[in-house]
JSON list of C-alpha atoms in Angstrom, two decimals:
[
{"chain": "V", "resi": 1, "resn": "UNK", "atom": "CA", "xyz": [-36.49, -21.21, -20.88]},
{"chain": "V", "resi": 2, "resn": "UNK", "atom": "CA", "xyz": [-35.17, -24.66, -19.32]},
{"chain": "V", "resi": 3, "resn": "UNK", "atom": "CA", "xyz": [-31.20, -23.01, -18.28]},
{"chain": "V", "resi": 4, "resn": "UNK", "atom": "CA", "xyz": [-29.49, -24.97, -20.58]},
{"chain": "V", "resi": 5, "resn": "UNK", "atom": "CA", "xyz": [-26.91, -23.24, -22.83]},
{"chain": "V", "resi": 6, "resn": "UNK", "atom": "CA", "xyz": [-25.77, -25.71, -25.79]},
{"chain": "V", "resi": 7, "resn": "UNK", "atom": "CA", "xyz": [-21.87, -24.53, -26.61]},
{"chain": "V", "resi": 8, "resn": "UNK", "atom": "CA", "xyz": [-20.95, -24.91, -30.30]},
{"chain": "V", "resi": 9, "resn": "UNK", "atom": "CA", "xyz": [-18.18, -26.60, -31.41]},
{"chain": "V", "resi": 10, "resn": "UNK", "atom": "CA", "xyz": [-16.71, -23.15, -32.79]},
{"chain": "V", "resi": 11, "resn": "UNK", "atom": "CA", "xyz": [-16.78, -22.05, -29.55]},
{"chain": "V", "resi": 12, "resn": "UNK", "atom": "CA", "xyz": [-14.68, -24.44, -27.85]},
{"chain": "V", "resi": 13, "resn": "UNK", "atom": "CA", "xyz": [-12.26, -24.50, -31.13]},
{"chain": "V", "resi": 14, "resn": "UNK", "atom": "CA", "xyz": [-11.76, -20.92, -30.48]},
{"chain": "V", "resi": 15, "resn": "UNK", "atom": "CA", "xyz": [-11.30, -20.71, -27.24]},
{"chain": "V", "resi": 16, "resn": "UNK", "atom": "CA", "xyz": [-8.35, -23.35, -27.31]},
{"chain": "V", "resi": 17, "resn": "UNK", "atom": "CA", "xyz": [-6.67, -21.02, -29.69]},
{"chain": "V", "resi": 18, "resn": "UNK", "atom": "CA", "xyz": [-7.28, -17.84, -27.04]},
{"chain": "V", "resi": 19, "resn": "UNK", "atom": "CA", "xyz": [-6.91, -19.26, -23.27]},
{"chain": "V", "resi": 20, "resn": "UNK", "atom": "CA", "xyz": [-3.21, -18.99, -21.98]},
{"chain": "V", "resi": 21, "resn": "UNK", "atom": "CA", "xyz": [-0.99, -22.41, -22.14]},
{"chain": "V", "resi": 22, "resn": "UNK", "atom": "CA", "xyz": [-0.06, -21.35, -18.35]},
{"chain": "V", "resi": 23, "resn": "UNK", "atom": "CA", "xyz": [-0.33, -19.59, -14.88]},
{"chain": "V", "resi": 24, "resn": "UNK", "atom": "CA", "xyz": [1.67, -18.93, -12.47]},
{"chain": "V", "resi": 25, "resn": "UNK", "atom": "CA", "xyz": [0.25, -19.81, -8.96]},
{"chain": "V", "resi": 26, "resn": "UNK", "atom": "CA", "xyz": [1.52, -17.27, -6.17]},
{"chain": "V", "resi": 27, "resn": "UNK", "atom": "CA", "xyz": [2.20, -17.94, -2.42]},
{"chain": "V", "resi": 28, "resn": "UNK", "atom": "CA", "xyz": [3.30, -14.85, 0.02]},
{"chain": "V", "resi": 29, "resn": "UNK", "atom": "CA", "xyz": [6.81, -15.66, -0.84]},
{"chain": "V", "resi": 30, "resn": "UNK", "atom": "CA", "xyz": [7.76, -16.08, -4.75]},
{"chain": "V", "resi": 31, "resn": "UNK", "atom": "CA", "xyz": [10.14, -18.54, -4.15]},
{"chain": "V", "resi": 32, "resn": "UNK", "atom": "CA", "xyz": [6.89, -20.98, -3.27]},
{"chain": "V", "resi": 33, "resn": "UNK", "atom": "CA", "xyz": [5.46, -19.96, -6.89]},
{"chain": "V", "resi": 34, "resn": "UNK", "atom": "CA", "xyz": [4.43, -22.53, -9.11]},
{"chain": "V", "resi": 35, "resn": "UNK", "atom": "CA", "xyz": [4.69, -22.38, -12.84]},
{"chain": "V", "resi": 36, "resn": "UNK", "atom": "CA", "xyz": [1.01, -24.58, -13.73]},
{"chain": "V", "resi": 37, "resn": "UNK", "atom": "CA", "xyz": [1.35, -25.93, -17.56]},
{"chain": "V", "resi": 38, "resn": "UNK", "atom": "CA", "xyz": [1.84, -29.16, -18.98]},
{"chain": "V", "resi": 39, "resn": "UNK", "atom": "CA", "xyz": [5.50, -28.86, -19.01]},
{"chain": "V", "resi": 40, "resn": "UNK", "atom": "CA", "xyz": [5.64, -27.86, -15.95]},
{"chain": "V", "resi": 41, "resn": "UNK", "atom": "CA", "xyz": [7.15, -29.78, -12.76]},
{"chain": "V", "resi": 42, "resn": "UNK", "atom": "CA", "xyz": [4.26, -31.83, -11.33]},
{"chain": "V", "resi": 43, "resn": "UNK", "atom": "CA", "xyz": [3.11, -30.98, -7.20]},
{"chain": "V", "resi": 44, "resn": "UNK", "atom": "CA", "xyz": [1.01, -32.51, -5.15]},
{"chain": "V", "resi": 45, "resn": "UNK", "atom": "CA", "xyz": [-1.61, -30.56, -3.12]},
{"chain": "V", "resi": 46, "resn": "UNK", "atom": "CA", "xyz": [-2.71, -31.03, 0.45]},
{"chain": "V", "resi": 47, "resn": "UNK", "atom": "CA", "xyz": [-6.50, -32.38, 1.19]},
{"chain": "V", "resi": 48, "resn": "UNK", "atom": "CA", "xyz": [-8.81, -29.80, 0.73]},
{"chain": "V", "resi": 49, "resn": "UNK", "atom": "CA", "xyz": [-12.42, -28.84, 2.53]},
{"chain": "V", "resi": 50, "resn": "UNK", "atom": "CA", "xyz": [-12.03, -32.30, 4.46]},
{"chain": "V", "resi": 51, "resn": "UNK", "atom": "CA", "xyz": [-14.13, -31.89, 7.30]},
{"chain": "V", "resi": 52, "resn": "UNK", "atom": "CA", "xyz": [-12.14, -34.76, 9.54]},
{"chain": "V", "resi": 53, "resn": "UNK", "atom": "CA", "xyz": [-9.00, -34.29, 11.42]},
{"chain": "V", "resi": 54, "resn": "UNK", "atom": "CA", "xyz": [-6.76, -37.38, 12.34]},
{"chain": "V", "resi": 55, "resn": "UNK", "atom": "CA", "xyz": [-4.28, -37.13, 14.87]},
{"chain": "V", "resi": 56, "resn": "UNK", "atom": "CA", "xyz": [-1.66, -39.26, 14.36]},
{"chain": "V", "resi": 57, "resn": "UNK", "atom": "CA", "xyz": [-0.34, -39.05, 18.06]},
{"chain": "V", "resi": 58, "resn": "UNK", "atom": "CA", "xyz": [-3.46, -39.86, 19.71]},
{"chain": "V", "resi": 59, "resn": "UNK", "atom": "CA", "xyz": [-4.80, -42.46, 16.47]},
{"chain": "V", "resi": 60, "resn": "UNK", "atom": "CA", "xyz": [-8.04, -40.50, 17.44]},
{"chain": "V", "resi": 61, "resn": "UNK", "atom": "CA", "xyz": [-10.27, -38.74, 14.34]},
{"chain": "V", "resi": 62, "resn": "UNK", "atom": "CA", "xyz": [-11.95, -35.80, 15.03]},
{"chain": "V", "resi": 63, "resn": "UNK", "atom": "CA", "xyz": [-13.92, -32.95, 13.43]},
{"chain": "V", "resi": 64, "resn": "UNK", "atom": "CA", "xyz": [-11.28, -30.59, 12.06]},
{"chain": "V", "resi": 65, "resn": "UNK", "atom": "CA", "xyz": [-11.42, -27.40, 14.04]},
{"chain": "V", "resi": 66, "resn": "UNK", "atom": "CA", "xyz": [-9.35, -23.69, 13.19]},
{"chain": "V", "resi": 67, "resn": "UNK", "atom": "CA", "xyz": [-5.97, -24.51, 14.91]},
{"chain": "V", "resi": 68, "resn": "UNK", "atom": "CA", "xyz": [-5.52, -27.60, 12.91]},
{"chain": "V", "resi": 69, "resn": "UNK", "atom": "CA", "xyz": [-5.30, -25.30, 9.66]},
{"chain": "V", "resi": 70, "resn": "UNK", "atom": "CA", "xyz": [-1.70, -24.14, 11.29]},
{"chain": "V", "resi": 71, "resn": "UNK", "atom": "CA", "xyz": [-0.44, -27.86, 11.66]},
{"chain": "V", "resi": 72, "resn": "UNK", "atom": "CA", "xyz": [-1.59, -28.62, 7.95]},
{"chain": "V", "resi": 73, "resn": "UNK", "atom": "CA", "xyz": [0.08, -25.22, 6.64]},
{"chain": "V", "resi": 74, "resn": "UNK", "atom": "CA", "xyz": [3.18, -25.71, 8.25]},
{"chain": "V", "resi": 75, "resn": "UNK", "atom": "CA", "xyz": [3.36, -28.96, 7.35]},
{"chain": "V", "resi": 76, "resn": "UNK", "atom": "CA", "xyz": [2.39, -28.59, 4.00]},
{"chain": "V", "resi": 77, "resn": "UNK", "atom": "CA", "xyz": [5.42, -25.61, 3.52]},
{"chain": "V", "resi": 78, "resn": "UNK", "atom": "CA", "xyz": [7.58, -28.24, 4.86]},
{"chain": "V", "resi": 79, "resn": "UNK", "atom": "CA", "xyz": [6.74, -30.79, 2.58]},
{"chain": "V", "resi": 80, "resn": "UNK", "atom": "CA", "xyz": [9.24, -30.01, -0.36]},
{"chain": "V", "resi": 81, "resn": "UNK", "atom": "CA", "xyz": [6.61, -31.75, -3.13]},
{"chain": "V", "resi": 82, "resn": "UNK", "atom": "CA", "xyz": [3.58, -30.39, -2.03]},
{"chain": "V", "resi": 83, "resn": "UNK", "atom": "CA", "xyz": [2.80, -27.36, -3.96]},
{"chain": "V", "resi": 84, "resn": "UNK", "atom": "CA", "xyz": [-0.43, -25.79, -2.44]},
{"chain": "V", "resi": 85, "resn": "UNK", "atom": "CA", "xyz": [-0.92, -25.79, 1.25]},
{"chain": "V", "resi": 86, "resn": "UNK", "atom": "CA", "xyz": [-4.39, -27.14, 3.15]},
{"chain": "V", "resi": 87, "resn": "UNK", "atom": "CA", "xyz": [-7.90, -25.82, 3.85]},
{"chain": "V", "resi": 88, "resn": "UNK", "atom": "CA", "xyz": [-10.13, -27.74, 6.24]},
{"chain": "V", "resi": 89, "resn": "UNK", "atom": "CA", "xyz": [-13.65, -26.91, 6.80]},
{"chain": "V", "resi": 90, "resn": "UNK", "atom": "CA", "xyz": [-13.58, -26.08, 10.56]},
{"chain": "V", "resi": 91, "resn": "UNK", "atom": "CA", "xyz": [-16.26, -27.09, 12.92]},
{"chain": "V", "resi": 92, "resn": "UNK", "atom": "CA", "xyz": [-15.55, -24.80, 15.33]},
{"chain": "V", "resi": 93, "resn": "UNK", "atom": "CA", "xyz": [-16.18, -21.27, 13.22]},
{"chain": "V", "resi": 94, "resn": "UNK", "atom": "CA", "xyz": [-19.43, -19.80, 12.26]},
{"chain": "V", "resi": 95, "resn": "UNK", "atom": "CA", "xyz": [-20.70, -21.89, 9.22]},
{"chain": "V", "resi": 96, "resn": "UNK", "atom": "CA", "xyz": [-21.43, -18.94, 7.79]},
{"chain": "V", "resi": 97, "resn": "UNK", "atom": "CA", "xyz": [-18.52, -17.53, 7.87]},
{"chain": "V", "resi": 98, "resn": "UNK", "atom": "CA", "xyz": [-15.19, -19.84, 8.51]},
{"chain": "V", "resi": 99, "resn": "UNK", "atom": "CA", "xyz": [-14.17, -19.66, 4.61]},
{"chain": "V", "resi": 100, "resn": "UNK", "atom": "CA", "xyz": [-12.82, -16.29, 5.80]},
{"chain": "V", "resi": 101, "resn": "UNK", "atom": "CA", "xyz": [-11.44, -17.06, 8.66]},
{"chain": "V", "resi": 102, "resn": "UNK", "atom": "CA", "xyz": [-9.66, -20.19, 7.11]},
{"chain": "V", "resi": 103, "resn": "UNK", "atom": "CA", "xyz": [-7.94, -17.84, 4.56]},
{"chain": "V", "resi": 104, "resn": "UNK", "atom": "CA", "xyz": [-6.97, -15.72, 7.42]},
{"chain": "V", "resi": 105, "resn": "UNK", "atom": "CA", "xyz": [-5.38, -18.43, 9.20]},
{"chain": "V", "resi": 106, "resn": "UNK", "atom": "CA", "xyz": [-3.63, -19.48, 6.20]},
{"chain": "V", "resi": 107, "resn": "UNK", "atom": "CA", "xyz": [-2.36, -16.68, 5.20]},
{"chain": "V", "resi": 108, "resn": "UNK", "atom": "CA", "xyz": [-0.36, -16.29, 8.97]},
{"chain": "V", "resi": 109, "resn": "UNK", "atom": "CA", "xyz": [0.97, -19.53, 8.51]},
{"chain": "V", "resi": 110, "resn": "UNK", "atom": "CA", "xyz": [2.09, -20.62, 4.93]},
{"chain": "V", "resi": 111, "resn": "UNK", "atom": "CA", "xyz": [4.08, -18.89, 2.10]},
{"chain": "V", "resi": 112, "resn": "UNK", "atom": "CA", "xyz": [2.88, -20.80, -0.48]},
{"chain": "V", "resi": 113, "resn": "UNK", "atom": "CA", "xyz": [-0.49, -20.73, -2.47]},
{"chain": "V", "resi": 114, "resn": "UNK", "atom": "CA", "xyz": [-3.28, -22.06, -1.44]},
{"chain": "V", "resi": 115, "resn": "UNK", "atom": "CA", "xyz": [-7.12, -22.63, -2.68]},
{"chain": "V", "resi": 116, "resn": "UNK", "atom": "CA", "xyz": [-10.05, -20.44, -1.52]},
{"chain": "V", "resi": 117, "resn": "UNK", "atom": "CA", "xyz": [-12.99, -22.39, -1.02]},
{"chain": "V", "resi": 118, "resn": "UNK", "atom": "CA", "xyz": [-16.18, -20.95, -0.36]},
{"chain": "V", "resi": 119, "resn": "UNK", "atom": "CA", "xyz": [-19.53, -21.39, 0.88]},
{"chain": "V", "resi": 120, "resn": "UNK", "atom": "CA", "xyz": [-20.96, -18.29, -1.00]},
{"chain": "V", "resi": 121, "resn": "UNK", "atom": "CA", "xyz": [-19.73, -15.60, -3.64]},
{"chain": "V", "resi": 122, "resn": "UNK", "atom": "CA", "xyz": [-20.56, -13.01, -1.50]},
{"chain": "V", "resi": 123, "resn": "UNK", "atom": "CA", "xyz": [-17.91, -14.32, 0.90]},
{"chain": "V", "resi": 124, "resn": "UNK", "atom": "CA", "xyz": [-15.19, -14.25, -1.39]},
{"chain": "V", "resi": 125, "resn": "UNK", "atom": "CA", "xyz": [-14.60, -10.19, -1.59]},
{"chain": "V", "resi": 126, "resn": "UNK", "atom": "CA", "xyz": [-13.64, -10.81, 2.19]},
{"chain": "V", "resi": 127, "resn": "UNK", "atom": "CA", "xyz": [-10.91, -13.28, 1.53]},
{"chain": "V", "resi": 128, "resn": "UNK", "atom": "CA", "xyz": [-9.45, -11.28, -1.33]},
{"chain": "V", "resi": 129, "resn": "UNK", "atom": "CA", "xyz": [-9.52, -8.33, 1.03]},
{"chain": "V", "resi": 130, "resn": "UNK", "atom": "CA", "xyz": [-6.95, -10.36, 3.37]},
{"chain": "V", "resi": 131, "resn": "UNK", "atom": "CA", "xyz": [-5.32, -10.92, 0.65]},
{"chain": "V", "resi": 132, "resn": "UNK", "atom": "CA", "xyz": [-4.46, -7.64, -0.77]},
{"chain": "V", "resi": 133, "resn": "UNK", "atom": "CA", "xyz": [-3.90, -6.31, 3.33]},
{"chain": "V", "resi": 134, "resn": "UNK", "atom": "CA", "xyz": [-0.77, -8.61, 2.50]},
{"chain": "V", "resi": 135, "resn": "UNK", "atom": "CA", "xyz": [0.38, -8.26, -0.94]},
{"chain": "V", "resi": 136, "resn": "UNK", "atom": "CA", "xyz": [-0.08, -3.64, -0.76]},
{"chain": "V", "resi": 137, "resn": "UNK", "atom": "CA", "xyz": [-3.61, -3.47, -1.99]},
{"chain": "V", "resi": 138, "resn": "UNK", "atom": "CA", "xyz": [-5.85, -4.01, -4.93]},
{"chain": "V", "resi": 139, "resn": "UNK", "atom": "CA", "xyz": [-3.56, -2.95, -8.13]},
{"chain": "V", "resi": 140, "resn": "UNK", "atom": "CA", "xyz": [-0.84, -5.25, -6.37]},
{"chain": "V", "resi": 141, "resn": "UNK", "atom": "CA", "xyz": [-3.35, -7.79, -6.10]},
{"chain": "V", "resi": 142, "resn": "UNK", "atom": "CA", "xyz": [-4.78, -8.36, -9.41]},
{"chain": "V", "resi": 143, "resn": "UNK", "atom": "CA", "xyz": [-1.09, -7.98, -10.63]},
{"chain": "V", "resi": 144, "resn": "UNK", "atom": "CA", "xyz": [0.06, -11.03, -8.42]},
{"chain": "V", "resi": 145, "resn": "UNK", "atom": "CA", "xyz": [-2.88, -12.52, -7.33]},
{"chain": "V", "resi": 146, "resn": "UNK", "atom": "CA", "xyz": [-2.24, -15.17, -3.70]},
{"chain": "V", "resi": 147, "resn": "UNK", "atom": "CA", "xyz": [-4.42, -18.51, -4.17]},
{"chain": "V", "resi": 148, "resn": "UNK", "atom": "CA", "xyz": [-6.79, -19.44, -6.30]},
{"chain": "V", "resi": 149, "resn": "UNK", "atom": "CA", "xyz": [-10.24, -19.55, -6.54]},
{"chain": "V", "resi": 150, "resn": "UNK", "atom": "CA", "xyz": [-12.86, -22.56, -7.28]},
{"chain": "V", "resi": 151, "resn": "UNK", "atom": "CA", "xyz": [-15.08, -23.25, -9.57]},
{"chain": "V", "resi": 152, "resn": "UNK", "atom": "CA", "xyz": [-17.15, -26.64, -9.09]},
{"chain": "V", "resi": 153, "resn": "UNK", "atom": "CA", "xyz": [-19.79, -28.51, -11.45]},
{"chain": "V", "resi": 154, "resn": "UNK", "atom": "CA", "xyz": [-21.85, -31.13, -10.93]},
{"chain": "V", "resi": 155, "resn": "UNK", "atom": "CA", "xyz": [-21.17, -33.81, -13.13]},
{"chain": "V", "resi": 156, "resn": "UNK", "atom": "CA", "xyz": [-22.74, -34.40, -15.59]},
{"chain": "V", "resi": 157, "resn": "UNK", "atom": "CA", "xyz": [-21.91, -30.49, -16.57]},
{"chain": "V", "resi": 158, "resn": "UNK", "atom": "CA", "xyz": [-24.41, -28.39, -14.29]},
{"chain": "V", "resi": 159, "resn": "UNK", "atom": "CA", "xyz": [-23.61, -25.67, -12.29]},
{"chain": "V", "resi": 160, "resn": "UNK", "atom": "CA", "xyz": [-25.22, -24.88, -9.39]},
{"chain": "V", "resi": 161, "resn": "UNK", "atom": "CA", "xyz": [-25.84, -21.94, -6.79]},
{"chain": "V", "resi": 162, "resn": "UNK", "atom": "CA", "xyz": [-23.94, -18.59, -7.19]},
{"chain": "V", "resi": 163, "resn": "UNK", "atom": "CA", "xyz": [-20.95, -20.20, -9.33]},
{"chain": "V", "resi": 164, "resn": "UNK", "atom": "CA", "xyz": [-21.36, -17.88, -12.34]},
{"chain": "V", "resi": 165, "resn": "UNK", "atom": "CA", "xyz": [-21.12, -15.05, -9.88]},
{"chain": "V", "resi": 166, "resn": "UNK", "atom": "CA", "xyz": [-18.34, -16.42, -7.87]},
{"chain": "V", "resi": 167, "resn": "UNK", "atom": "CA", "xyz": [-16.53, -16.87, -11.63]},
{"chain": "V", "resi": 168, "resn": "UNK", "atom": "CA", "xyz": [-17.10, -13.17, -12.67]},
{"chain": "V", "resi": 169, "resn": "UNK", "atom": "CA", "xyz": [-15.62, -12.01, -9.02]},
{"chain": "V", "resi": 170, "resn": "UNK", "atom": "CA", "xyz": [-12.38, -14.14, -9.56]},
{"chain": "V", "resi": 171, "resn": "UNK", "atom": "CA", "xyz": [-12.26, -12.78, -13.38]},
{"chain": "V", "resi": 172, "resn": "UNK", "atom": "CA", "xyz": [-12.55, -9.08, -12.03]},
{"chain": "V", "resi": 173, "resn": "UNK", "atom": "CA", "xyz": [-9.89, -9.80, -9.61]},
{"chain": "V", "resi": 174, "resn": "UNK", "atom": "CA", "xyz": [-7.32, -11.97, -11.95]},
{"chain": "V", "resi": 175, "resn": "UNK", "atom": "CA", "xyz": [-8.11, -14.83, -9.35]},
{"chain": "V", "resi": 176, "resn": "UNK", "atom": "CA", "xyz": [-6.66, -18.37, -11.65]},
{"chain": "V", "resi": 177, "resn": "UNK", "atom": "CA", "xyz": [-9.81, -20.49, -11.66]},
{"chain": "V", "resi": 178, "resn": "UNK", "atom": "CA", "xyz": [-9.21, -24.35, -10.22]},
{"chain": "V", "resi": 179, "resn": "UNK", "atom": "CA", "xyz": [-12.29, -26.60, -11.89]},
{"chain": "V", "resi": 180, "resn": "UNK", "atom": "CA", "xyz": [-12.49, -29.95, -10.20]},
{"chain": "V", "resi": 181, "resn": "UNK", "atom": "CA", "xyz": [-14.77, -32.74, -12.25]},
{"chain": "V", "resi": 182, "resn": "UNK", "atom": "CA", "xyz": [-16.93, -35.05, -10.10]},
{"chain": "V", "resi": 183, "resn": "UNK", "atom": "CA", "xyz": [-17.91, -37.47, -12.71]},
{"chain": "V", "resi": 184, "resn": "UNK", "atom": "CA", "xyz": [-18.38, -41.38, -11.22]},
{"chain": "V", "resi": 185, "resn": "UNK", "atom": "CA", "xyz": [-18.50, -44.15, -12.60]},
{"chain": "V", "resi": 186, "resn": "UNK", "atom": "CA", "xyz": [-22.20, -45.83, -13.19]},
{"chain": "V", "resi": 187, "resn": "UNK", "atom": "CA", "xyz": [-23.55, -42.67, -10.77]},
{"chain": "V", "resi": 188, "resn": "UNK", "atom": "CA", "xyz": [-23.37, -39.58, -12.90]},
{"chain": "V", "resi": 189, "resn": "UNK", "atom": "CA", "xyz": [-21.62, -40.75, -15.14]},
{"chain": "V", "resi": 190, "resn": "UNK", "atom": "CA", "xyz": [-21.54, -43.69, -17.85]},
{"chain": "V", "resi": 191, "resn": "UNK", "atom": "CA", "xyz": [-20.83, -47.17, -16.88]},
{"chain": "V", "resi": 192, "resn": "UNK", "atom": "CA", "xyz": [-17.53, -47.88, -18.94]},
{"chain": "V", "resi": 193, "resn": "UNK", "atom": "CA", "xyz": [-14.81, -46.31, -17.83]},
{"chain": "V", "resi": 194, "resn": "UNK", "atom": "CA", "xyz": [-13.92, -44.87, -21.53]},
{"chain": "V", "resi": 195, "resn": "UNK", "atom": "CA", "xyz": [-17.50, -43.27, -21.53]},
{"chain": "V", "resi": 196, "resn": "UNK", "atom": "CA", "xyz": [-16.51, -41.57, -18.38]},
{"chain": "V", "resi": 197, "resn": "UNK", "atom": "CA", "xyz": [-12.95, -40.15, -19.88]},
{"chain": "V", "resi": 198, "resn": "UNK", "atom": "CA", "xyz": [-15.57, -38.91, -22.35]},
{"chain": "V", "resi": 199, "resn": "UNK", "atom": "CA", "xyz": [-17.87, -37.22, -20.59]},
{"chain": "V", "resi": 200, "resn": "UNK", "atom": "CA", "xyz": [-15.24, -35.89, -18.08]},
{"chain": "V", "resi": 201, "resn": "UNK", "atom": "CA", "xyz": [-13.23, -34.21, -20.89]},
{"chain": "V", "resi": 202, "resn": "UNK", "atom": "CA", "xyz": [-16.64, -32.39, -22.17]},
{"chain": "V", "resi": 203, "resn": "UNK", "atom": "CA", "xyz": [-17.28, -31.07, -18.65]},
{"chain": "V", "resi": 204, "resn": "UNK", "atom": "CA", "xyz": [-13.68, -29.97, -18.57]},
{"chain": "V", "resi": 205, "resn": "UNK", "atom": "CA", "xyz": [-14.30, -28.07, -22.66]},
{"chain": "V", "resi": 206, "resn": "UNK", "atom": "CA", "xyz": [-17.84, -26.68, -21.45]},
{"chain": "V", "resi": 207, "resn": "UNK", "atom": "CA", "xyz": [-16.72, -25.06, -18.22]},
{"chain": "V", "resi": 208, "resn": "UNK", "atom": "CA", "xyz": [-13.41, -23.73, -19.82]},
{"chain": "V", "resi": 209, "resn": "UNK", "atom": "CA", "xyz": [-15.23, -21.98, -22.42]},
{"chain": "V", "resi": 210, "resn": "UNK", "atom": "CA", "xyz": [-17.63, -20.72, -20.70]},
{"chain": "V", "resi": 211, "resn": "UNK", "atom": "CA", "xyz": [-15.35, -19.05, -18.20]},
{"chain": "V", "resi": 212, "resn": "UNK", "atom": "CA", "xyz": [-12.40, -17.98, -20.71]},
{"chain": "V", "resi": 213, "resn": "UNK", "atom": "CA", "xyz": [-15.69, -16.51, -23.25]},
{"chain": "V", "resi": 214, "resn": "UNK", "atom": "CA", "xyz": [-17.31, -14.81, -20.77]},
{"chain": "V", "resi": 215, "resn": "UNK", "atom": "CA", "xyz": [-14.45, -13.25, -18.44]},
{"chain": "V", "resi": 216, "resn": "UNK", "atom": "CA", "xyz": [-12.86, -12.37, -22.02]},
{"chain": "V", "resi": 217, "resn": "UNK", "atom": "CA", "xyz": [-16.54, -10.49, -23.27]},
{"chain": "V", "resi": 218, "resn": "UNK", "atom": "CA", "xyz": [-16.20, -8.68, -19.73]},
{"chain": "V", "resi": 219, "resn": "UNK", "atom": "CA", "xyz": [-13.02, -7.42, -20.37]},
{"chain": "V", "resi": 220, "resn": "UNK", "atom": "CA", "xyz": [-13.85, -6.90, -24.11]},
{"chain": "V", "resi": 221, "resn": "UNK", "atom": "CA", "xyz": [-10.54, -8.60, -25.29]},
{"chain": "V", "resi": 222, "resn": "UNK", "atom": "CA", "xyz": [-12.25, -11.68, -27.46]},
{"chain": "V", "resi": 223, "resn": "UNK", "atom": "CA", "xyz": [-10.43, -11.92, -30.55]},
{"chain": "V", "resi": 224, "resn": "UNK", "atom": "CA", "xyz": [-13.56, -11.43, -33.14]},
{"chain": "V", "resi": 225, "resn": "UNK", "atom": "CA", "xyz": [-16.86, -10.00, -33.18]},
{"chain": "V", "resi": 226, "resn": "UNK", "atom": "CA", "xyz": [-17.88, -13.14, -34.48]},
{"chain": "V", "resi": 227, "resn": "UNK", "atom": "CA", "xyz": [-17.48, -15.25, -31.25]},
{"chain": "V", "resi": 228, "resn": "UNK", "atom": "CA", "xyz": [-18.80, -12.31, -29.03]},
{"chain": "V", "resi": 229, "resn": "UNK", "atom": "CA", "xyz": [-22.04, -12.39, -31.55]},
{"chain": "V", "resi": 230, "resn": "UNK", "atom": "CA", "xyz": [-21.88, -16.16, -30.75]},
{"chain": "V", "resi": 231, "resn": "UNK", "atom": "CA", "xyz": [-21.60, -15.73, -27.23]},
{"chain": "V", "resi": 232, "resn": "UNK", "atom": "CA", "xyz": [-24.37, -13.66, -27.24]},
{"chain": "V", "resi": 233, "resn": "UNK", "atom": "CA", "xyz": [-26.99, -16.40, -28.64]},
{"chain": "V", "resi": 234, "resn": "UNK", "atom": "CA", "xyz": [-26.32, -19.25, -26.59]},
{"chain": "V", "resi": 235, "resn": "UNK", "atom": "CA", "xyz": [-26.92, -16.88, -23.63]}
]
């Protein structure tokens, strides 16, 4: 009645046990891949959806526009620690629909992988169209999927727009799933900086359930009936 789904303990227990321990992260050229775990090497990734552009030749800031997306791709390729190359939100595309042509532009430039920000779900089947013109199609695709999609909450824990959607299109498509956490500090977000770890590490739990539980009941592959009779109430 209100949109609020309370996730049980159980829930989150379980899906520990079930979500994989690691991804791989694909660019155009598998030597660019990156192996995401907590073993894993740590990268550093370029700024992403800044809307500013600073030249360092001129000192002069500007609103980033479409051809600075090939300076930050190239550079970000070059850079030997920085794992996942740049996407700017350009001033001088369509609003409505420069999340495509960014991904374009990216994908002519840089080999390695890259995020796929959005304005809309109903944007994204366009960018993973460019994506599969350059990995041999859909099958290929879903089999090595090229960036990674983006799921964002508002802290504390709500999720607004199309983001469900937008999470069932990357499922469908084996799209990895990034979740950045916007919890601050006396804002949204307790005072204390331990209450903060706190709530950030429930937003993190919630969303990850939510989107391992329901791309899993989508595919049918849960482990018990139990959880998917769980799943079930609490939406």
């Amino acid at each position: 009645a209100n949109n609020r789904i309370f996730i049980s303990k159980k829930l989150v227990e379980n899906t520990l046990k079930v979500g994989p321990k690691s991804f791989t992260a694909r660019g155009r050229d598998p030597k660019f891949d990156l192996e995401v775990s907590r073993t894993a090497e740590p990268f550093m990734r370029m700024d992403c959806g800044c809307i500013t552009f600073h030249d360092m030749v001129t000192g002069k800031s500007r609103p980033a526009e479409l051809k600075d997306i090939k300076t930050a791709s190239i550079l970000g390729e070059a850079f030997e620690h920085m794992g996942t190359t740049s996407f700017l939100t350009v001033s001088d595309v369509p609003p409505h629909v420069h999340d495509v042509v960014v991904v374009a532009e990216i994908l002519k430039n840089s080999r390695k992988p890259f995020w796929m920000l959005t304005t809309d779900a109903n944007n994204i089947k366009f960018q993973l169209k460019l994506c599969e013109a350059v990995t041999g199609g859909s099958e290929e695709y879903r089999k090595k999927p090229l960036g990674s999609g983006i799921l964002s909450p508002i802290s504390p824990l709500k999720l607004p727009h199309n983001e469900v959607e937008r999470m069932m299109i990357y499922g469908e498509n084996n799209v990895p799933i990034r979740m950045p956490l916007s919890p601050m500090c006396g804002a949204n977000a307790p005072y204390t900086l331990a209450g903060t770890v706190v709530q950030t590490n429930a937003e993190f739990l919630g969303v990850y359930a939510m989107v391992e539980n329901v791309l899993a009941t989508h595919e049918q592959e849960l482990l018990s009936d139990d959880l998917i009779k769980e799943l079930d109430e609490i939406c």
